Amino acid sequence: MVFKGKRGKSALAMLFFALFTIILGGLFIIMVLGKVKSAVADNSFYKKFYSRDLGLLVDSMHSANGNMVFSYDVMTKKGAALDMTLQQDRVTLTDHSDAPIEQRMPTSFLFARSSDVNISVSTTGPSPLSFQLVMANRTISFSGNSPSQAASAQSPQ
Amino acid sequence: MVYKKAYSKKCIFSRHLLKSKKADFNTEEILEQIPYIVLTALVIVGIYFIVDYYVNLSVNVRSLEFEVLTSRILYSPNSIMYTDNFSGTVYPGIIELANFTDQTLDNAIQYTGDRHIPAKLEIYDADRRLVKAAYVDKLTYQHLEPLAASKIQGASSGELYVRTLPVVFRINNINQPGFLRIQAIIPN
């Protein structure tokens, strides 16, 4: 292609502009679609929300005296399954899988520990489910997951 | 037109002028496109920010974190609040001054990560004179305080939360009225 003369130069400038617009538009579409896809398709929002909620709940349980049991419902969208793990210093949520926890895109939220409260490392899941946060004898743990409870959590109230 | 006159004379100077005019013409063509390019970029950025605004995946719990920390300070047994040795009952709002130390607070509120919530606690008497100060994670607090107090943005800084509560503090089993000022920094 030859761009000669006044018209040719003008056409060249127009072509550069068109190419620039197409490239910019393409990048824009990829960015926006990627963001919308991540919002709709993956579980990152649920993992973020429940890790914070459970982390802060465990944190506040540290200041309690005596024994207590919280019934906690995890409601995720259809097809989404999460595992919840209570660790020594954090609550970690991962996609439900048999793979090691590090390979499941974990989302964690740290809580403050106390020298006179023990943490029993425990995992529950997959969501949706209803499970219990138990504080007994100054020890906090997750417990009480069963298929029947998962079914009841799934059914509309 | 200057362009045509210069071309007809065919002298070195006019050729040079011709070349420069051609160059000016091309530059002008390109310069004309700049507003369109800028406008296109602005529209695209605008649409992106609108999508970003309505598709919000962030979960901001900073205020709640501060509430939980305050709750931990006020209600934790065997911490700075007076705890009845026999029943284990905690009396929130009654501070045992002998227990008001960095060590007691760090035992009651332990964070494993560096980027967690440090706090400074100060007890003032009824005349607003400082009686005693203690810290949760003193080192991190002193590191972050200048940045947070100056409201410097960015990952290395934090947001300062302050709350003052009316309390009673006990010195040698004598209760005195005062205030507890809690300043916590939540890192960005």
Coordinates of C-alpha atoms in Angstrom, one line a residue:
Chain A
M1 CA 0.0 0.0 0.0
V2 CA 1.4 3.4 -1.0
F3 CA 0.5 6.6 0.7
K4 CA 1.5 9.4 -1.6
G5 CA 0.4 13.0 -2.1
K6 CA -2.0 15.1 0.0
R7 CA -4.8 12.5 0.0
G8 CA -2.4 9.7 0.8
K9 CA -0.9 11.4 3.8
S10 CA -4.4 12.3 5.0
A11 CA -5.5 8.7 4.6
L12 CA -2.4 7.5 6.5
A13 CA -3.3 9.8 9.4
M14 CA -6.9 8.5 9.4
L15 CA -5.7 4.9 9.2
F16 CA -3.5 5.5 12.3
F17 CA -6.4 7.0 14.1
A18 CA -8.7 4.1 13.2
L19 CA -6.0 1.5 14.2
F20 CA -5.5 3.3 17.5
T21 CA -9.2 3.4 18.2
I22 CA -9.6 -0.3 17.4
I23 CA -6.7 -1.3 19.6
L24 CA -7.9 0.9 22.5
G25 CA -11.5 -0.4 22.0
G26 CA -10.3 -4.0 22.0
L27 CA -8.3 -3.6 25.2
F28 CA -11.3 -1.9 26.8
I29 CA -13.6 -4.7 25.9
I30 CA -11.2 -7.3 27.2
M31 CA -10.8 -5.4 30.5
V32 CA -14.5 -4.8 31.1
L33 CA -15.6 -8.2 30.1
G34 CA -12.9 -9.7 32.3
K35 CA -14.2 -7.7 35.3
V36 CA -17.8 -8.6 34.7
K37 CA -17.0 -12.2 34.1
S38 CA -15.0 -12.4 37.4
A39 CA -18.0 -10.7 39.1
V40 CA -20.5 -13.2 37.7
A41 CA -18.5 -16.4 37.3
D42 CA -16.1 -17.0 40.2
N43 CA -16.6 -17.2 43.9
S44 CA -14.2 -14.4 44.9
F45 CA -16.9 -12.2 46.4
Y46 CA -18.4 -15.0 48.5
K47 CA -15.0 -16.0 49.7
K48 CA -14.1 -12.4 50.6
F49 CA -17.5 -11.8 52.3
Y50 CA -17.6 -15.0 54.4
S51 CA -13.9 -14.9 55.3
R52 CA -14.4 -11.4 56.8
D53 CA -17.6 -12.3 58.4
L54 CA -16.4 -15.5 60.0
G55 CA -13.0 -13.9 60.9
L56 CA -14.7 -11.1 62.8
L57 CA -17.1 -13.4 64.5
V58 CA -14.3 -15.6 65.7
D59 CA -12.4 -12.4 66.8
S60 CA -15.4 -11.2 68.8
M61 CA -15.9 -14.7 70.4
H62 CA -12.5 -14.3 72.0
S63 CA -13.9 -11.6 74.3
A64 CA -16.7 -13.8 75.5
N65 CA -16.9 -15.6 78.8
G66 CA -18.4 -19.0 79.1
N67 CA -19.5 -21.5 76.4
M68 CA -21.6 -20.7 73.4
V69 CA -22.7 -22.1 70.1
F70 CA -23.5 -20.0 66.9
S71 CA -25.5 -21.5 64.1
Y72 CA -24.2 -20.1 60.9
D73 CA -25.7 -20.4 57.4
V74 CA -23.5 -20.1 54.3
M75 CA -25.6 -19.2 51.3
T76 CA -23.7 -19.2 48.0
K77 CA -25.1 -19.2 44.5
K78 CA -26.1 -22.3 42.7
G79 CA -23.1 -24.4 41.6
A80 CA -20.7 -22.6 44.0
A81 CA -19.1 -24.7 46.7
L82 CA -16.8 -23.4 49.3
D83 CA -14.8 -25.0 52.1
M84 CA -14.2 -23.1 55.3
T85 CA -11.2 -23.7 57.5
L86 CA -10.5 -22.4 60.9
Q87 CA -6.8 -22.0 61.4
Q88 CA -4.7 -20.8 64.4
D89 CA -4.8 -17.2 63.3
R90 CA -7.2 -16.9 60.4
V91 CA -10.3 -18.1 58.7
T92 CA -9.6 -19.4 55.2
L93 CA -12.2 -20.0 52.5
T94 CA -11.4 -22.0 49.3
D95 CA -13.2 -23.5 46.4
H96 CA -14.4 -27.0 47.2
S97 CA -11.9 -29.4 45.8
D98 CA -9.7 -32.4 46.7
A99 CA -6.6 -30.4 45.8
P100 CA -4.2 -29.1 48.5
I101 CA -5.5 -25.8 50.1
E102 CA -2.8 -23.7 48.6
Q103 CA -3.9 -24.7 45.1
R104 CA -7.5 -23.7 45.6
M105 CA -7.2 -19.9 45.5
P106 CA -7.6 -19.4 49.3
T107 CA -9.0 -16.1 50.7
S108 CA -8.1 -15.5 54.4
F109 CA -8.9 -13.1 57.1
L110 CA -6.8 -12.8 60.1
F111 CA -8.2 -12.5 63.6
A112 CA -6.5 -11.5 66.9
R113 CA -5.7 -14.4 69.1
S114 CA -5.7 -14.5 72.9
S115 CA -3.3 -16.3 75.2
D116 CA -6.2 -17.9 77.1
V117 CA -8.3 -19.1 74.1
N118 CA -7.4 -22.1 72.1
I119 CA -8.3 -22.7 68.4
S120 CA -9.2 -26.1 67.2
V121 CA -8.2 -26.3 63.6
S122 CA -11.2 -27.6 61.7
T123 CA -12.7 -27.5 58.2
T124 CA -16.3 -27.6 57.2
G125 CA -18.0 -27.5 53.8
P126 CA -18.9 -27.6 51.0
S127 CA -21.3 -24.7 50.9
P128 CA -24.2 -24.1 50.9
L129 CA -24.5 -25.4 54.4
S130 CA -25.4 -24.7 58.0
F131 CA -22.7 -25.3 60.6
Q132 CA -21.8 -24.3 64.1
L133 CA -19.2 -22.1 65.6
V134 CA -18.6 -23.6 69.0
M135 CA -16.8 -22.1 72.0
A136 CA -16.4 -24.6 74.8
N137 CA -14.0 -24.5 77.6
R138 CA -12.1 -21.6 76.0
T139 CA -11.7 -23.5 72.7
I140 CA -13.2 -22.3 69.5
S141 CA -14.0 -24.7 66.6
F142 CA -16.2 -25.2 63.6
S143 CA -18.4 -28.2 63.7
G144 CA -21.7 -29.8 62.7
N145 CA -21.7 -30.2 58.9
S146 CA -23.9 -32.9 57.6
P147 CA -25.7 -33.6 54.2
S148 CA -29.1 -33.1 55.8
Q149 CA -28.0 -29.7 57.2
A150 CA -26.6 -28.8 53.8
A151 CA -30.0 -29.7 52.2
S152 CA -31.9 -27.6 54.8
A153 CA -29.6 -24.7 54.1
Q154 CA -30.3 -25.0 50.4
S155 CA -34.1 -25.2 50.7
P156 CA -36.0 -21.9 50.8
Q157 CA -37.1 -20.7 54.2
Chain B
M1 CA -0.9 30.0 -2.4
V2 CA 2.7 30.1 -1.1
Y3 CA 3.0 26.4 -1.8
K4 CA 2.4 26.9 -5.6
K5 CA 4.6 30.0 -5.9
A6 CA 7.5 28.2 -4.2
Y7 CA 7.1 25.2 -6.4
S8 CA 7.2 27.3 -9.6
K9 CA 10.5 29.1 -8.9
K10 CA 12.3 25.8 -8.3
C11 CA 15.1 27.4 -6.3
I12 CA 16.9 25.7 -3.4
F13 CA 15.3 28.0 -0.9
S14 CA 11.8 27.4 -2.3
R15 CA 12.3 23.7 -2.4
H16 CA 13.3 23.8 1.2
L17 CA 10.2 25.9 1.9
L18 CA 8.1 23.4 -0.1
K19 CA 9.4 20.5 2.0
S20 CA 8.7 22.3 5.2
K21 CA 5.2 23.2 4.0
K22 CA 4.6 19.5 3.2
A23 CA 5.8 18.5 6.6
D24 CA 3.6 21.2 8.2
F25 CA 0.6 19.8 6.3
N26 CA 1.2 16.3 7.5
T27 CA 1.8 17.4 11.0
E28 CA -1.4 19.4 10.9
E29 CA -3.3 16.3 9.7
I30 CA -2.0 14.3 12.6
L31 CA -2.6 17.1 15.1
E32 CA -6.2 17.3 14.0
Q33 CA -6.7 13.8 15.2
I34 CA -5.4 14.4 18.7
P35 CA -8.8 15.8 20.1
Y36 CA -10.5 12.7 18.7
I37 CA -7.9 10.4 20.3
V38 CA -8.2 12.1 23.6
L39 CA -12.0 12.1 23.4
T40 CA -12.0 8.3 22.6
A41 CA -9.7 7.6 25.5
L42 CA -11.8 9.7 27.9
V43 CA -15.0 7.9 26.8
I44 CA -13.4 4.5 27.3
V45 CA -12.0 5.4 30.7
G46 CA -15.4 6.8 31.7
I47 CA -17.2 3.7 30.7
Y48 CA -14.7 1.6 32.6
F49 CA -15.1 3.6 35.8
I50 CA -18.9 3.4 35.5
V51 CA -18.7 -0.4 35.2
D52 CA -16.2 -0.5 38.1
Y53 CA -18.5 1.6 40.2
Y54 CA -21.6 -0.6 39.7
V55 CA -19.8 -4.0 39.7
N56 CA -18.3 -3.7 43.2
L57 CA -16.5 -6.7 44.6
S58 CA -14.9 -5.0 47.6
V59 CA -16.0 -5.7 51.1
N60 CA -15.0 -2.9 53.4
V61 CA -15.1 -3.9 57.1
R62 CA -12.8 -1.3 58.6
S63 CA -15.3 0.3 60.9
L64 CA -16.4 -3.2 62.0
E65 CA -12.8 -4.2 62.7
F66 CA -12.5 -1.2 65.0
E67 CA -15.8 -2.1 66.8
V68 CA -14.5 -5.6 67.3
L69 CA -11.2 -4.3 68.7
T70 CA -13.0 -2.0 71.1
S71 CA -15.2 -4.9 72.2
R72 CA -12.1 -7.0 72.8
I73 CA -10.6 -4.3 74.9
L74 CA -13.7 -3.8 76.9
Y75 CA -15.0 -7.3 77.4
S76 CA -11.9 -9.6 77.3
P77 CA -11.4 -11.5 80.6
N78 CA -8.0 -11.3 82.2
S79 CA -7.2 -8.1 80.3
I80 CA -7.2 -4.5 81.4
M81 CA -10.7 -4.5 82.7
Y82 CA -11.4 -5.6 86.2
T83 CA -12.2 -9.3 86.4
D84 CA -13.7 -10.9 89.4
N85 CA -11.3 -13.7 90.4
F86 CA -14.0 -15.8 92.0
S87 CA -16.7 -15.7 89.3
G88 CA -14.6 -14.7 86.3
T89 CA -17.0 -11.9 85.6
V90 CA -15.6 -9.0 83.6
Y91 CA -16.7 -5.5 84.5
P92 CA -16.4 -3.4 81.3
G93 CA -15.6 0.2 82.0
I94 CA -13.7 -0.5 85.2
I95 CA -10.0 -0.5 84.5
E96 CA -7.5 -2.2 86.8
L97 CA -4.6 0.2 86.4
A98 CA -2.0 -2.3 87.5
N99 CA -3.1 -4.4 84.5
F100 CA -3.0 -1.5 82.1
T101 CA 0.3 -2.5 80.4
D102 CA 1.5 -3.3 76.9
Q103 CA 2.2 -6.9 78.0
T104 CA -1.4 -7.5 79.3
L105 CA -2.9 -6.0 76.1
D106 CA -0.5 -8.0 73.8
N107 CA -1.4 -11.2 75.7
A108 CA -5.1 -10.5 75.2
I109 CA -4.9 -9.3 71.6
Q110 CA -2.3 -11.1 69.6
Y111 CA -1.9 -10.6 65.8
T112 CA 0.3 -12.8 63.7
G113 CA 0.6 -10.5 60.7
D114 CA 2.5 -7.2 60.6
R115 CA -0.3 -5.4 58.7
H116 CA -3.0 -5.7 61.4
I117 CA -4.5 -3.3 63.9
P118 CA -2.2 -1.6 66.4
A119 CA -3.7 0.7 69.0
K120 CA -2.8 3.2 71.6
L121 CA -4.9 3.4 74.8
E122 CA -4.7 6.4 77.1
I123 CA -6.4 6.9 80.5
Y124 CA -7.2 10.4 81.4
D125 CA -8.5 11.5 84.8
A126 CA -11.7 13.7 85.3
D127 CA -9.6 16.8 84.6
R128 CA -8.4 15.4 81.3
R129 CA -4.8 14.9 82.5
L130 CA -3.0 11.8 81.1
V131 CA -2.7 9.1 83.8
K132 CA -1.2 6.2 81.8
A133 CA -0.8 5.0 78.3
A134 CA -0.5 1.4 76.9
Y135 CA -0.3 -0.1 73.4
V136 CA -1.5 -3.0 71.4
D137 CA 1.5 -3.9 69.2
K138 CA 3.5 -0.7 70.1
L139 CA 6.1 -1.1 67.4
T140 CA 3.7 -1.2 64.5
Y141 CA 1.6 1.7 66.1
Q142 CA 4.7 3.9 66.4
H143 CA 5.7 3.1 62.8
L144 CA 2.2 3.9 61.4
E145 CA 1.1 6.8 63.5
P146 CA 2.9 9.6 61.8
L147 CA 1.6 8.4 58.4
A148 CA -1.9 7.8 59.5
A149 CA -2.1 11.1 61.5
S150 CA -0.9 13.0 58.4
K151 CA -3.6 11.2 56.4
I152 CA -1.0 10.0 53.9
Q153 CA -2.6 7.7 51.4
G154 CA -1.1 4.5 50.1
A155 CA -0.2 1.0 51.0
S156 CA 2.4 1.9 53.7
S157 CA -0.1 4.1 55.6
G158 CA -3.4 3.4 57.5
E159 CA -6.6 5.0 58.7
L160 CA -6.8 6.3 62.3
Y161 CA -9.9 5.6 64.3
V162 CA -10.4 7.3 67.7
R163 CA -13.0 6.7 70.4
T164 CA -13.2 8.1 73.9
L165 CA -15.2 6.3 76.6
P166 CA -16.1 7.3 80.2
V167 CA -14.5 4.8 82.5
V168 CA -13.5 4.2 86.1
F169 CA -9.9 3.3 86.8
R170 CA -8.8 1.5 90.0
I171 CA -5.7 2.5 91.9
N172 CA -5.1 0.4 95.0
N173 CA -8.7 -0.7 95.0
I174 CA -9.9 2.9 94.9
N175 CA -12.2 3.8 92.0
Q176 CA -11.6 7.1 90.2
P177 CA -13.6 8.6 87.3
G178 CA -11.8 9.2 84.0
F179 CA -11.8 8.6 80.3
L180 CA -10.3 5.9 78.1
R181 CA -9.1 7.1 74.7
I182 CA -8.6 4.4 72.1
Q183 CA -6.7 5.2 68.9
A184 CA -6.4 2.4 66.5
I185 CA -4.8 2.3 63.1
I186 CA -6.2 0.0 60.4
P187 CA -3.4 -0.4 57.8
N188 CA -4.4 0.2 54.1

